[in-house]
PDB file of C-alpha atoms in Angstrom:
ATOM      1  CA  UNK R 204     132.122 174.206  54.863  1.00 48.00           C
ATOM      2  CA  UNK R 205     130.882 174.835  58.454  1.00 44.00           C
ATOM      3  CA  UNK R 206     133.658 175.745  61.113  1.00 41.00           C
ATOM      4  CA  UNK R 207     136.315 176.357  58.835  1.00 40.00           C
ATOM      5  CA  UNK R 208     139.657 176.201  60.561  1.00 36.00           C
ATOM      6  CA  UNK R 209     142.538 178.716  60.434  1.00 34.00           C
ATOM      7  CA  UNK R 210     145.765 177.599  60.389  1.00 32.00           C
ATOM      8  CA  UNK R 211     148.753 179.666  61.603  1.00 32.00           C
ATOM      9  CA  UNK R 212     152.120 178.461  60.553  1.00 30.00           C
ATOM     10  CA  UNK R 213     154.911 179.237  62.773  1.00 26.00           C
ATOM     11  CA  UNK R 214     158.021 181.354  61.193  1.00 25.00           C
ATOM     12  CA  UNK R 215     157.586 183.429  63.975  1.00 26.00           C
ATOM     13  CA  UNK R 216     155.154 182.726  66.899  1.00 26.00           C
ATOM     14  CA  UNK R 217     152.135 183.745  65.120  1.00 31.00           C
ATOM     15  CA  UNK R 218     151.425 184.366  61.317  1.00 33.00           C
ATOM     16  CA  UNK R 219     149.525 185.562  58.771  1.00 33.00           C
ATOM     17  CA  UNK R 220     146.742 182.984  58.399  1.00 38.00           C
ATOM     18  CA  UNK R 221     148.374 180.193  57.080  1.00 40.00           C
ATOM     19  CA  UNK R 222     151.043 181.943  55.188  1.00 36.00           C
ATOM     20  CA  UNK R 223     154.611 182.054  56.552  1.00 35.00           C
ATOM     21  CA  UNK R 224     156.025 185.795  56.556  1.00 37.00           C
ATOM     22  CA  UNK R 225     155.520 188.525  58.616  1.00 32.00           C
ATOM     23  CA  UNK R 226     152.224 190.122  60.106  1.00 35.00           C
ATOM     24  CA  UNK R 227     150.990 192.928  57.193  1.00 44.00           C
ATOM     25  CA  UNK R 228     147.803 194.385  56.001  1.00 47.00           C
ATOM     26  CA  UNK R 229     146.369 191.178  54.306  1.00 48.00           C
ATOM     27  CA  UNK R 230     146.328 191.070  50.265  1.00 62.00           C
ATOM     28  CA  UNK R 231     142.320 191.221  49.720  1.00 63.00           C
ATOM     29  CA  UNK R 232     141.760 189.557  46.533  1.00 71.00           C
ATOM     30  CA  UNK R 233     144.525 186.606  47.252  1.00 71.00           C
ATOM     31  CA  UNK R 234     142.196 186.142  50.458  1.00 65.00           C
ATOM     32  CA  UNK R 235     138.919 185.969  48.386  1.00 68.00           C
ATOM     33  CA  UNK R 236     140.222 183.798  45.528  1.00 74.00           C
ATOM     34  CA  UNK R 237     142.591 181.467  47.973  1.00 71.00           C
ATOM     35  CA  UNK R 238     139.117 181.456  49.927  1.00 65.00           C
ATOM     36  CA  UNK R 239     137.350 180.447  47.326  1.00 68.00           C
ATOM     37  CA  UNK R 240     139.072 178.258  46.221  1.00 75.00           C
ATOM     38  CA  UNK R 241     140.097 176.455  49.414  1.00 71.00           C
ATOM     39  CA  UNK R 242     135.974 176.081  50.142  1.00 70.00           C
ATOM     40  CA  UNK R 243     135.187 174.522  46.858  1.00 78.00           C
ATOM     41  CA  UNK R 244     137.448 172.133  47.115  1.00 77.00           C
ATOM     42  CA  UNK R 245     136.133 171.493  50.522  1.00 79.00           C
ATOM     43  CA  UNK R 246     132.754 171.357  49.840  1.00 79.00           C
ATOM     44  CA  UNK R 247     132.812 168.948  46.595  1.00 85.00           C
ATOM     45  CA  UNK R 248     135.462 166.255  47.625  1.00 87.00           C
ATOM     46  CA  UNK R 249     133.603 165.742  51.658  1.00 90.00           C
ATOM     47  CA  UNK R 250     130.030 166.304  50.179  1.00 93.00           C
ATOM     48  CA  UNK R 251     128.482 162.566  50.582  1.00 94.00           C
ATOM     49  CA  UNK R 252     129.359 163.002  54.527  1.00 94.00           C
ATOM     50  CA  UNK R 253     127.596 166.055  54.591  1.00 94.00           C
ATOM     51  CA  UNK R 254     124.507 164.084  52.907  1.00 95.00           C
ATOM     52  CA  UNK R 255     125.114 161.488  55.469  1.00 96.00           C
ATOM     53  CA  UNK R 256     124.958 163.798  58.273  1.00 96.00           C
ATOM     54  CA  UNK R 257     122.330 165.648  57.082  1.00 96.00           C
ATOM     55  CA  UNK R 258     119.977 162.823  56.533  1.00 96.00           C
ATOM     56  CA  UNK R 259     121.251 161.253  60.174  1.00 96.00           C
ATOM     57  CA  UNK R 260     119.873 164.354  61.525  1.00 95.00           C
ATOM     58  CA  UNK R 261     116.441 164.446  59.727  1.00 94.00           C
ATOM     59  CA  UNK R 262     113.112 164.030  61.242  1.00 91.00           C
ATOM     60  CA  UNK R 263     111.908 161.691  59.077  1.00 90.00           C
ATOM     61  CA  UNK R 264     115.254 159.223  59.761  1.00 91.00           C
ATOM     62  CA  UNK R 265     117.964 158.141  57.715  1.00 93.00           C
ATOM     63  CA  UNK R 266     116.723 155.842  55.613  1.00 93.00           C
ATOM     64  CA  UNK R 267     113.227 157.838  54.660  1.00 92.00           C
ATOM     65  CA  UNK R 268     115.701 160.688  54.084  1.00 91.00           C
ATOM     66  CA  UNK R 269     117.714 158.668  50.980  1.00 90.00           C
ATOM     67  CA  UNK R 270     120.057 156.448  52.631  1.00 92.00           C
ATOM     68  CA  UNK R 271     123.204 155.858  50.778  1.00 93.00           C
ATOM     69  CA  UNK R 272     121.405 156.751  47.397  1.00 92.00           C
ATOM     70  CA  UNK R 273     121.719 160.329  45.582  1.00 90.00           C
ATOM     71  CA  UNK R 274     124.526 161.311  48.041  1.00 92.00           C
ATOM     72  CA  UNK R 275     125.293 164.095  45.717  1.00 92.00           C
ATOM     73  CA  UNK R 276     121.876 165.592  45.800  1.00 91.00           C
ATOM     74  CA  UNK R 277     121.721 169.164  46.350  1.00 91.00           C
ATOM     75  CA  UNK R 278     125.443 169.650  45.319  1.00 91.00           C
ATOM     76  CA  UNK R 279     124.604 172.354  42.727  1.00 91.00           C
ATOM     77  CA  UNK R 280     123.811 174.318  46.008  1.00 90.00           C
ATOM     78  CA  UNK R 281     126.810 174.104  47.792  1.00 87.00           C
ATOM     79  CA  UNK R 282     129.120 174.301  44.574  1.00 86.00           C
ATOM     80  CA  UNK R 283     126.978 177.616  43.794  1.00 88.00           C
ATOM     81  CA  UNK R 284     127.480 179.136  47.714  1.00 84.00           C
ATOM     82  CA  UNK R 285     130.802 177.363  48.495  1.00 81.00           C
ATOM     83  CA  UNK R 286     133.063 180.286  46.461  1.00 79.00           C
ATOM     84  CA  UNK R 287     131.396 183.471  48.172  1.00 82.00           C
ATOM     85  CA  UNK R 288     131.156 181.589  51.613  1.00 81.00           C
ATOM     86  CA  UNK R 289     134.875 181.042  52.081  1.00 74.00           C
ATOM     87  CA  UNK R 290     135.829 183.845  50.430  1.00 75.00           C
ATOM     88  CA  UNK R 291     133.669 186.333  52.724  1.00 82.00           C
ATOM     89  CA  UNK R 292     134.664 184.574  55.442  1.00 81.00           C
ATOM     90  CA  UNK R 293     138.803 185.189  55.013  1.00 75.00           C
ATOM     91  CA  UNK R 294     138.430 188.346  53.942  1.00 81.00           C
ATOM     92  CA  UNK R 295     136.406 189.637  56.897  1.00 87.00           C
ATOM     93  CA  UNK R 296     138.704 187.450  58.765  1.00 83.00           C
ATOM     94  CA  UNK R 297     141.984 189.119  57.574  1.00 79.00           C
ATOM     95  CA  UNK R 298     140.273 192.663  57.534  1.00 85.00           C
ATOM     96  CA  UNK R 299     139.499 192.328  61.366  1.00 88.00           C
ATOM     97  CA  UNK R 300     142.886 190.808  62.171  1.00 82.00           C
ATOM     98  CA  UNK R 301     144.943 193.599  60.420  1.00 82.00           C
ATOM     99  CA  UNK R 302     142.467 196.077  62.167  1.00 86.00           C
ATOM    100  CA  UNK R 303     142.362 194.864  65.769  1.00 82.00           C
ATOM    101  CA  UNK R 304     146.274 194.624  65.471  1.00 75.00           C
ATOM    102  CA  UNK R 305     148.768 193.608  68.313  1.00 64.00           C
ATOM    103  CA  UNK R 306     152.241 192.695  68.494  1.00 63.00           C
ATOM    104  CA  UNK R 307     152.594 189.478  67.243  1.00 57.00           C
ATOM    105  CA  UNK R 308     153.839 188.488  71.380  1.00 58.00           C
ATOM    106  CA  UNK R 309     150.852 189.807  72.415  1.00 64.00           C
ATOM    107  CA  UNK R 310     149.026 187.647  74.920  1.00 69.00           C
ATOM    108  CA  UNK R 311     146.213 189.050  73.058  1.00 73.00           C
ATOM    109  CA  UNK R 312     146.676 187.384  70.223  1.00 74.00           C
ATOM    110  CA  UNK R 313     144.353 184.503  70.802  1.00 71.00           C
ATOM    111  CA  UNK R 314     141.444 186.879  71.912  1.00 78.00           C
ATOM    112  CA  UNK R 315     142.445 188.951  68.297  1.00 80.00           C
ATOM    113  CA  UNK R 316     141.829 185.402  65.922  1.00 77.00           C
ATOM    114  CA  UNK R 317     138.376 184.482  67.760  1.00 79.00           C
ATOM    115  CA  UNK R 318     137.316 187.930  67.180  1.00 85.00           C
ATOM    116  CA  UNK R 319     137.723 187.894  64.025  1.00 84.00           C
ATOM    117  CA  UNK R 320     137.065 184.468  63.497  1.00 81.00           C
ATOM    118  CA  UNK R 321     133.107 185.313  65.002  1.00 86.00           C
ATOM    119  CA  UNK R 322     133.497 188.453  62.571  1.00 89.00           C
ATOM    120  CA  UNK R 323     133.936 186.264  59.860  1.00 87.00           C
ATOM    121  CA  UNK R 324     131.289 183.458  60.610  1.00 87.00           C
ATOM    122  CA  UNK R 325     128.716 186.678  60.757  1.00 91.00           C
ATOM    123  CA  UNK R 326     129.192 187.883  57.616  1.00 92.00           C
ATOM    124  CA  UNK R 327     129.690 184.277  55.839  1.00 90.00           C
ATOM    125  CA  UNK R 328     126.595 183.300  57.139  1.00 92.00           C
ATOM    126  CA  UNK R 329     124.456 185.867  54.908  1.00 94.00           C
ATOM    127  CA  UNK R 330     125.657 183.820  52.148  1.00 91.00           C
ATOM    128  CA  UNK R 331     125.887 180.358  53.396  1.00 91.00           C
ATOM    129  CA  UNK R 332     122.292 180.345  55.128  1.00 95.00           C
ATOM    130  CA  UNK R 333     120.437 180.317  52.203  1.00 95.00           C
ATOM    131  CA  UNK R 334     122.746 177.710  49.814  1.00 93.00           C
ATOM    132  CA  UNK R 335     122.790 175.817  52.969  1.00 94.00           C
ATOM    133  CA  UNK R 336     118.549 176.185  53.039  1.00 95.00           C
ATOM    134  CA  UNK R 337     118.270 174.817  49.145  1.00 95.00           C
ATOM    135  CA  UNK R 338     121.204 172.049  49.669  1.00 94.00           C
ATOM    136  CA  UNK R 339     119.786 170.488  52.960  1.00 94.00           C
ATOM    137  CA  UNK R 340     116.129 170.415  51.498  1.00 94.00           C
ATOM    138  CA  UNK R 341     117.827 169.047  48.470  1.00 94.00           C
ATOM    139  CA  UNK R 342     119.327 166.083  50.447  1.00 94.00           C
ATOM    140  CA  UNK R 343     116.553 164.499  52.638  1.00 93.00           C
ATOM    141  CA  UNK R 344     114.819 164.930  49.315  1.00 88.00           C
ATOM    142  CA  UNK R 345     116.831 163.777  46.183  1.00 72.00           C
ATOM    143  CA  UNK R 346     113.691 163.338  43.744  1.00 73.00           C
ATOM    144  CA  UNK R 347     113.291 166.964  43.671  1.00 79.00           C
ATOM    145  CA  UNK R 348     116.121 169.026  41.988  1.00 87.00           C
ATOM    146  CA  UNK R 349     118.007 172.083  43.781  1.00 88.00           C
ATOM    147  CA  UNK R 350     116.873 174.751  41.396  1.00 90.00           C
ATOM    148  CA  UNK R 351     112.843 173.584  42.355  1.00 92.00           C
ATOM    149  CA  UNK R 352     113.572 173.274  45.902  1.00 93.00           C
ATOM    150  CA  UNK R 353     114.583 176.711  45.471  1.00 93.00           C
ATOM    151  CA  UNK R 354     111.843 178.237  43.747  1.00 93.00           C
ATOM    152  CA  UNK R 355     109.612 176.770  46.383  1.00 92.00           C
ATOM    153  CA  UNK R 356     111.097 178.272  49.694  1.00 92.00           C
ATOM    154  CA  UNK R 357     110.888 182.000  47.446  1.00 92.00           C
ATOM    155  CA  UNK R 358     107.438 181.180  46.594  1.00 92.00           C
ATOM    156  CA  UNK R 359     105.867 179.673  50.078  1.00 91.00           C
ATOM    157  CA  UNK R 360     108.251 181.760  52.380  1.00 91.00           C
ATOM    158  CA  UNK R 361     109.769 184.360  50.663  1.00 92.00           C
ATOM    159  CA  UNK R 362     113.651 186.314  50.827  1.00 92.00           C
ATOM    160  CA  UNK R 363     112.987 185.097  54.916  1.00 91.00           C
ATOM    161  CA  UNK R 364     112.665 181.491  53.794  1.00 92.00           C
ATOM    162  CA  UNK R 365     116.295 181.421  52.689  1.00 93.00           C
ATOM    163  CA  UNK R 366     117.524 183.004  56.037  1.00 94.00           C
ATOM    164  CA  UNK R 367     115.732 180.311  58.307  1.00 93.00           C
ATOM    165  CA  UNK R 368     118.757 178.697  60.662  1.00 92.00           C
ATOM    166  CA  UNK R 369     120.908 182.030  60.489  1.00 94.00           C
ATOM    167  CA  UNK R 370     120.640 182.375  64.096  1.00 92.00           C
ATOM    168  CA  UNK R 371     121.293 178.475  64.934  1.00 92.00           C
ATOM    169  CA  UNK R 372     123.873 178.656  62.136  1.00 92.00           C
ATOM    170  CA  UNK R 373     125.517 182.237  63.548  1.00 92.00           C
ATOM    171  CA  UNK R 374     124.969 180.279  67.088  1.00 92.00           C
ATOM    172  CA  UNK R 375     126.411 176.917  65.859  1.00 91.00           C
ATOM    173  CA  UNK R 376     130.168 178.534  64.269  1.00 87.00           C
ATOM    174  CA  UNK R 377     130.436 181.335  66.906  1.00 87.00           C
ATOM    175  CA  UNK R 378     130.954 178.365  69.685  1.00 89.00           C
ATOM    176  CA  UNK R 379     132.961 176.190  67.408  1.00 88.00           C
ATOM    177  CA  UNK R 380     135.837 179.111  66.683  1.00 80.00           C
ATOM    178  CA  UNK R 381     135.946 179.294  70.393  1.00 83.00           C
ATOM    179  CA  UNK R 382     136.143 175.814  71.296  1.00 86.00           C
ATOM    180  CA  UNK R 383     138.797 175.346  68.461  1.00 82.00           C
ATOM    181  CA  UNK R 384     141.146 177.956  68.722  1.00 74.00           C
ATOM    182  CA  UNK R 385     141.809 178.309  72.355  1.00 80.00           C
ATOM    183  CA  UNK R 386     141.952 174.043  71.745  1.00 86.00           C
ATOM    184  CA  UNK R 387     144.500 174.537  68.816  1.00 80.00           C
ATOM    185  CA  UNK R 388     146.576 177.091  70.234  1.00 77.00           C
ATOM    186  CA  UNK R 389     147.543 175.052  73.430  1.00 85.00           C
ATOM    187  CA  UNK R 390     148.240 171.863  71.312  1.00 89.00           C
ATOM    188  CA  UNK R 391     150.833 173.718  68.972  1.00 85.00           C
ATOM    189  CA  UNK R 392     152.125 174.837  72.300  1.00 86.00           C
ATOM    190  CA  UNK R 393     152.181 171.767  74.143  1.00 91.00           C
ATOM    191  CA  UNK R 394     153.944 170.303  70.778  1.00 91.00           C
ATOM    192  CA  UNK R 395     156.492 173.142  70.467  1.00 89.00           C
ATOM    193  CA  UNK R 396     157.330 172.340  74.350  1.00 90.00           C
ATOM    194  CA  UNK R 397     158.059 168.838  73.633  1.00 88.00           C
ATOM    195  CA  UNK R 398     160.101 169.154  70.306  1.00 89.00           C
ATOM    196  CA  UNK R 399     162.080 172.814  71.719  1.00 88.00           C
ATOM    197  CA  UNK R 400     161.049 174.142  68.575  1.00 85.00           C
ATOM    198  CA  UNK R 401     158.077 175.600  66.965  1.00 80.00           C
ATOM    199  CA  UNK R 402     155.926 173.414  65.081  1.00 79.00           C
ATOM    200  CA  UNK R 403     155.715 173.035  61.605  1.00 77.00           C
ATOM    201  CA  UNK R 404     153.083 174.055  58.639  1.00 70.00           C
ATOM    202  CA  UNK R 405     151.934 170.047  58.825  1.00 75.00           C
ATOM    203  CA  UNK R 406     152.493 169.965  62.536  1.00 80.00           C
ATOM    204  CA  UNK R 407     150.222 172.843  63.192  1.00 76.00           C
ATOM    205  CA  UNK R 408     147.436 171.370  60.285  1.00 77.00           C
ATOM    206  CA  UNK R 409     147.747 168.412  62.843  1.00 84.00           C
ATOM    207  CA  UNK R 410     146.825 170.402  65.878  1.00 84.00           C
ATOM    208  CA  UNK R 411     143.623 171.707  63.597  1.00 80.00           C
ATOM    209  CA  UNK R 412     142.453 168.463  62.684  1.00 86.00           C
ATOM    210  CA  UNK R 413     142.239 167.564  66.221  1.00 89.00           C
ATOM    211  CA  UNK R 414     140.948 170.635  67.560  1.00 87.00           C
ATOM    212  CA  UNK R 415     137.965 170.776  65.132  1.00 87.00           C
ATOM    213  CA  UNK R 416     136.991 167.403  65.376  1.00 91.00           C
ATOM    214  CA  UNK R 417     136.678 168.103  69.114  1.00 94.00           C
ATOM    215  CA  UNK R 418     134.952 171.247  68.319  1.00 92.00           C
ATOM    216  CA  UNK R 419     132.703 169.316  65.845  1.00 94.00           C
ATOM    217  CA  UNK R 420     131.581 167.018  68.818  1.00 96.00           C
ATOM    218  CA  UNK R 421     130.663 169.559  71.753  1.00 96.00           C
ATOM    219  CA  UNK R 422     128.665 171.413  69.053  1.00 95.00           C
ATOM    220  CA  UNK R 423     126.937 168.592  67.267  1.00 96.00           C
ATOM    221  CA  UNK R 424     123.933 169.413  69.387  1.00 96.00           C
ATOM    222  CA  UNK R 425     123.298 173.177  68.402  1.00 96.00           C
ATOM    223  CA  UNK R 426     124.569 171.460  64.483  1.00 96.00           C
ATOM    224  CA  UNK R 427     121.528 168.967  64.742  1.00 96.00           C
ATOM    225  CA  UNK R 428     118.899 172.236  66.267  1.00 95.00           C
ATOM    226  CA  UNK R 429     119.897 173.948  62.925  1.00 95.00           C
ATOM    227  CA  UNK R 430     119.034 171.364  60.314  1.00 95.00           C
ATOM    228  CA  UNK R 431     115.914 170.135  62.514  1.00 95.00           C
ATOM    229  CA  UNK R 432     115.011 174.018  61.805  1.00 95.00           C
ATOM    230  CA  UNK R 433     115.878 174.580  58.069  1.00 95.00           C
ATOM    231  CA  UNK R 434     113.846 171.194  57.452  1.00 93.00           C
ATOM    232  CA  UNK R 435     110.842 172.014  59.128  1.00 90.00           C
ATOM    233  CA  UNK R 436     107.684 172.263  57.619  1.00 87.00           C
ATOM    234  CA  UNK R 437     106.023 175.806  57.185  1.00 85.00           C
ATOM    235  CA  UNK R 438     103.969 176.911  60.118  1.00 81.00           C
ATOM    236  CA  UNK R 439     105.231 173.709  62.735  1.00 84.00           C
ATOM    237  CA  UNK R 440     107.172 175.034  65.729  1.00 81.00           C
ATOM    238  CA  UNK R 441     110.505 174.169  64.667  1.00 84.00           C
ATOM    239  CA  UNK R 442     110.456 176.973  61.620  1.00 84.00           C
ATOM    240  CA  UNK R 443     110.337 179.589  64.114  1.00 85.00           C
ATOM    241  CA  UNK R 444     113.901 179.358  64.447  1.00 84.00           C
ATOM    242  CA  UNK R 445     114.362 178.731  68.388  1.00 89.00           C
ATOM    243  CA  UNK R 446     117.094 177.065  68.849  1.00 93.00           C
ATOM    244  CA  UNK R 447     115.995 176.024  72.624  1.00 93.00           C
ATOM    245  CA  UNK R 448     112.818 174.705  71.337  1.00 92.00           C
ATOM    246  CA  UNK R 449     114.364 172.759  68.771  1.00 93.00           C
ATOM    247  CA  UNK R 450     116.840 170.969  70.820  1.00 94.00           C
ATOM    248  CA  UNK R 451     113.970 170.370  73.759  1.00 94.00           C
ATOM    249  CA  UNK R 452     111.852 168.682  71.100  1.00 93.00           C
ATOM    250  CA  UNK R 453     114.993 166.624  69.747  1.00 95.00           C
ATOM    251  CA  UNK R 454     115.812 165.643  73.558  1.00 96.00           C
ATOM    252  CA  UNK R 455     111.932 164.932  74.118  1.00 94.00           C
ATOM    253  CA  UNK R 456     111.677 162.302  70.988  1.00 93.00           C
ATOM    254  CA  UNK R 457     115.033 161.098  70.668  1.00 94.00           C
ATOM    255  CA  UNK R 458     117.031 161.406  73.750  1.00 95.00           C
ATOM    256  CA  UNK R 459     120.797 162.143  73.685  1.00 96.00           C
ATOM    257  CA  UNK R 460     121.198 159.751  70.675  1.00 95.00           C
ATOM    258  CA  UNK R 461     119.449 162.235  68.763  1.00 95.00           C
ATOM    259  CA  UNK R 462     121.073 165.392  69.829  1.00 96.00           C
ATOM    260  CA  UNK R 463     124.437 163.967  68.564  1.00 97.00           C
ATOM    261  CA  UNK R 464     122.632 162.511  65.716  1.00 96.00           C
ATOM    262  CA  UNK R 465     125.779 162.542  62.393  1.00 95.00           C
ATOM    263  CA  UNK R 466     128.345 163.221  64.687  1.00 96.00           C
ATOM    264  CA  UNK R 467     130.910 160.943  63.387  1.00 96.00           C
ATOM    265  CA  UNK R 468     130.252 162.056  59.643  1.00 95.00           C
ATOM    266  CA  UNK R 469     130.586 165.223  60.940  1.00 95.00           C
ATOM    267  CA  UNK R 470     133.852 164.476  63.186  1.00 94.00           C
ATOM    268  CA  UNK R 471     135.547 163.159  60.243  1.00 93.00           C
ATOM    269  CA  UNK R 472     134.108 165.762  57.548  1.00 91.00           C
ATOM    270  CA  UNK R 473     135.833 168.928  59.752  1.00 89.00           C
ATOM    271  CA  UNK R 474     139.025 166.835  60.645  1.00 88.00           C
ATOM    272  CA  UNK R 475     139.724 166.213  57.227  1.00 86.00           C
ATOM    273  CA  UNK R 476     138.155 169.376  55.615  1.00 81.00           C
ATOM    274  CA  UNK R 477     140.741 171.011  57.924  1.00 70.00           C
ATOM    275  CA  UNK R 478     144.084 169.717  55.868  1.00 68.00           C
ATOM    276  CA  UNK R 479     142.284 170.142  52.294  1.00 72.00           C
ATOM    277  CA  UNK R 480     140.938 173.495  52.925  1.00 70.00           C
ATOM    278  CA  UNK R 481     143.904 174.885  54.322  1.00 63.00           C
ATOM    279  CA  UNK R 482     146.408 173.057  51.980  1.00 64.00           C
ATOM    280  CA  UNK R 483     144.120 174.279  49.426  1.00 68.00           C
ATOM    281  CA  UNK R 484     144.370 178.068  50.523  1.00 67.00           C
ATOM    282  CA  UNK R 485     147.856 178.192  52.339  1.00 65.00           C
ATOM    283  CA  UNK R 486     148.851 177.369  48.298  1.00 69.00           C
ATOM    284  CA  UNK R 487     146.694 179.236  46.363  1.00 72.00           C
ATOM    285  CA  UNK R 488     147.493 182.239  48.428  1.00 70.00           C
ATOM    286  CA  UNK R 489     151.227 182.355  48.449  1.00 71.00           C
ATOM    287  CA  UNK R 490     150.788 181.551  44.819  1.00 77.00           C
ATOM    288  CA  UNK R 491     149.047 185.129  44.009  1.00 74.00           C
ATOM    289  CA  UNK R 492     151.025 186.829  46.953  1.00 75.00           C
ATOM    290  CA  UNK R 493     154.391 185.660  44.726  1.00 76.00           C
ATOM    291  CA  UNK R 494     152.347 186.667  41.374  1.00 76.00           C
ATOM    292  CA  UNK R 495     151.891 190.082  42.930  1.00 71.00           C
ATOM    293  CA  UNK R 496     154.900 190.487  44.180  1.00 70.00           C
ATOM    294  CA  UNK R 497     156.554 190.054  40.481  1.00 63.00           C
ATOM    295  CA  UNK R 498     153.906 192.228  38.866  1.00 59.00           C
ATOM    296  CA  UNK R 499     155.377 195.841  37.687  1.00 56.00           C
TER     297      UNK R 499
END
């Protein structure tokens, strides 16, 4: 799910992503499962607004692109990718936050979670790009099945094929994470201030919600440059991968309309992606933490 959202519950100021306790080095495999899992569940129960947005976006149009029909096309893609994803992504992201550690008043802090928040978009990416590659192919063109669509990028483009958009993808979360957290962090603030007492778990999964859909809006732009690029025939201008070329061509053809072509799909997709995917991991996480914990 693109710009995943990091919640920080607040026993003490700041916490371990999403789990209340104090700051420690971060249990590795409860990250990658709770990751895992929290992106699946994501990515299967918000997949026909992805479609939407996805065939909003297209060149050819929404309607050429499949409408409302086969909204699930391309799912085997992004059920396939959606595990590794979010699990690479919290694990990088706990890794960097338990090595770039501060005290937890640190007014540091903030600068600590985009860090590693990039970090983990970086190294997510490698696997995401290429499920994301198959899936959006797979969408504007529900006739052909994902495991075809596959088999044809490897054969007419090669291992390069499947990383087409990394850079507009890279370019697309790094921007989010900093629109959203700074965003986030004042709102939990600004909500503590008003109540004299720290928000809550649901509170602060509030805050989120708002902050990414915000963050999903300034970056629909660079979010429309990236599909316009993994769509794009072989050879035409827009497979290079320049993202300035592809949003000047967008801007040329469609005007602004077309530069925040899916945005409410989009919008609503991250808002609400926000509370299942870190409901989803906040439990499964404390789950394995307590599991471990009890082991011998």
């Amino acid at each position: 799910m693109n710009g995943v959202a990091i919640r920080f519950c607040s026993v003490s100021k700041y916490s371990l992503c999403g789990v209340c306790g104090a700051m420690e080095r971060p249990g590795f495999m409860a990250s990658l499962v709770a990751g895992g899992v929290a992106g699946v569940s994501v990515d299967l129960i918000l997949y026909p607004l992805d479609t939407i947005k996805t065939r909003l976006q297209s060149p050819q149009g929404f309607n050429k692109a499949g409408g409302f029909h086969g909204i699930y096309a391309g799912v085997p893609s992004a059920a396939i990718g959606s595990f590794p994803n979010a699990a690479a992504f919290f694990i990088t992201y706990e890794y960097v936050k338990w090595f770039l550690h501060t005290d937890s008043s640190s007014y540091l802090m903030p600068v600590k979670h985009m860090l590693a928040a990039s970090a983990g978009e970086v190294v997510a990416c490698l696997i995401r790009v290429p499920s994301e590659v198959v899936k959006q192919r797979a969408q504007v063109s529900s006739s052909s099945r994902t495991f075809q669509i596959f088999s044809n990028v490897l054969y007419q483009e090669g291992i390069r094929g499947l990383y087409r958009g990394y850079t507009s993808t890279v370019l697309r979360e790094i921007p989010f994470s900093l629109v959203q957290f700074p965003l986030w962090e004042s709102l939990k603030a600004l909500w503590s201030w008003r109540q004299d007492h720290v928000v809550d778990c649901w509170q602060s999964a509030v805050c989120g919600a708002f902050a990414g859909g915000f963050a999903a809006v300034v970056t629909t732009p660079l979010d429309v440059a990236k599909t316009r690029i993994m769509l794009a025939k072989v050879g035409s201008s827009a497979a290079s991968g320049n993202v300035l070329s592809a949003l000047h061509g967008v801007w040329r053809t469609q005007g602004l309309a077309g530069l925040f072509a899916g945005v409410f799909p989009r919008t609503a997709a991250i808002s609400l992606g926000g509370f299942i995917f870190l409901g989803a991991y906040d439990q499964t996480r404390s789950l394995l933490l307590e599991l471990g914990r009890g082991s011998p």
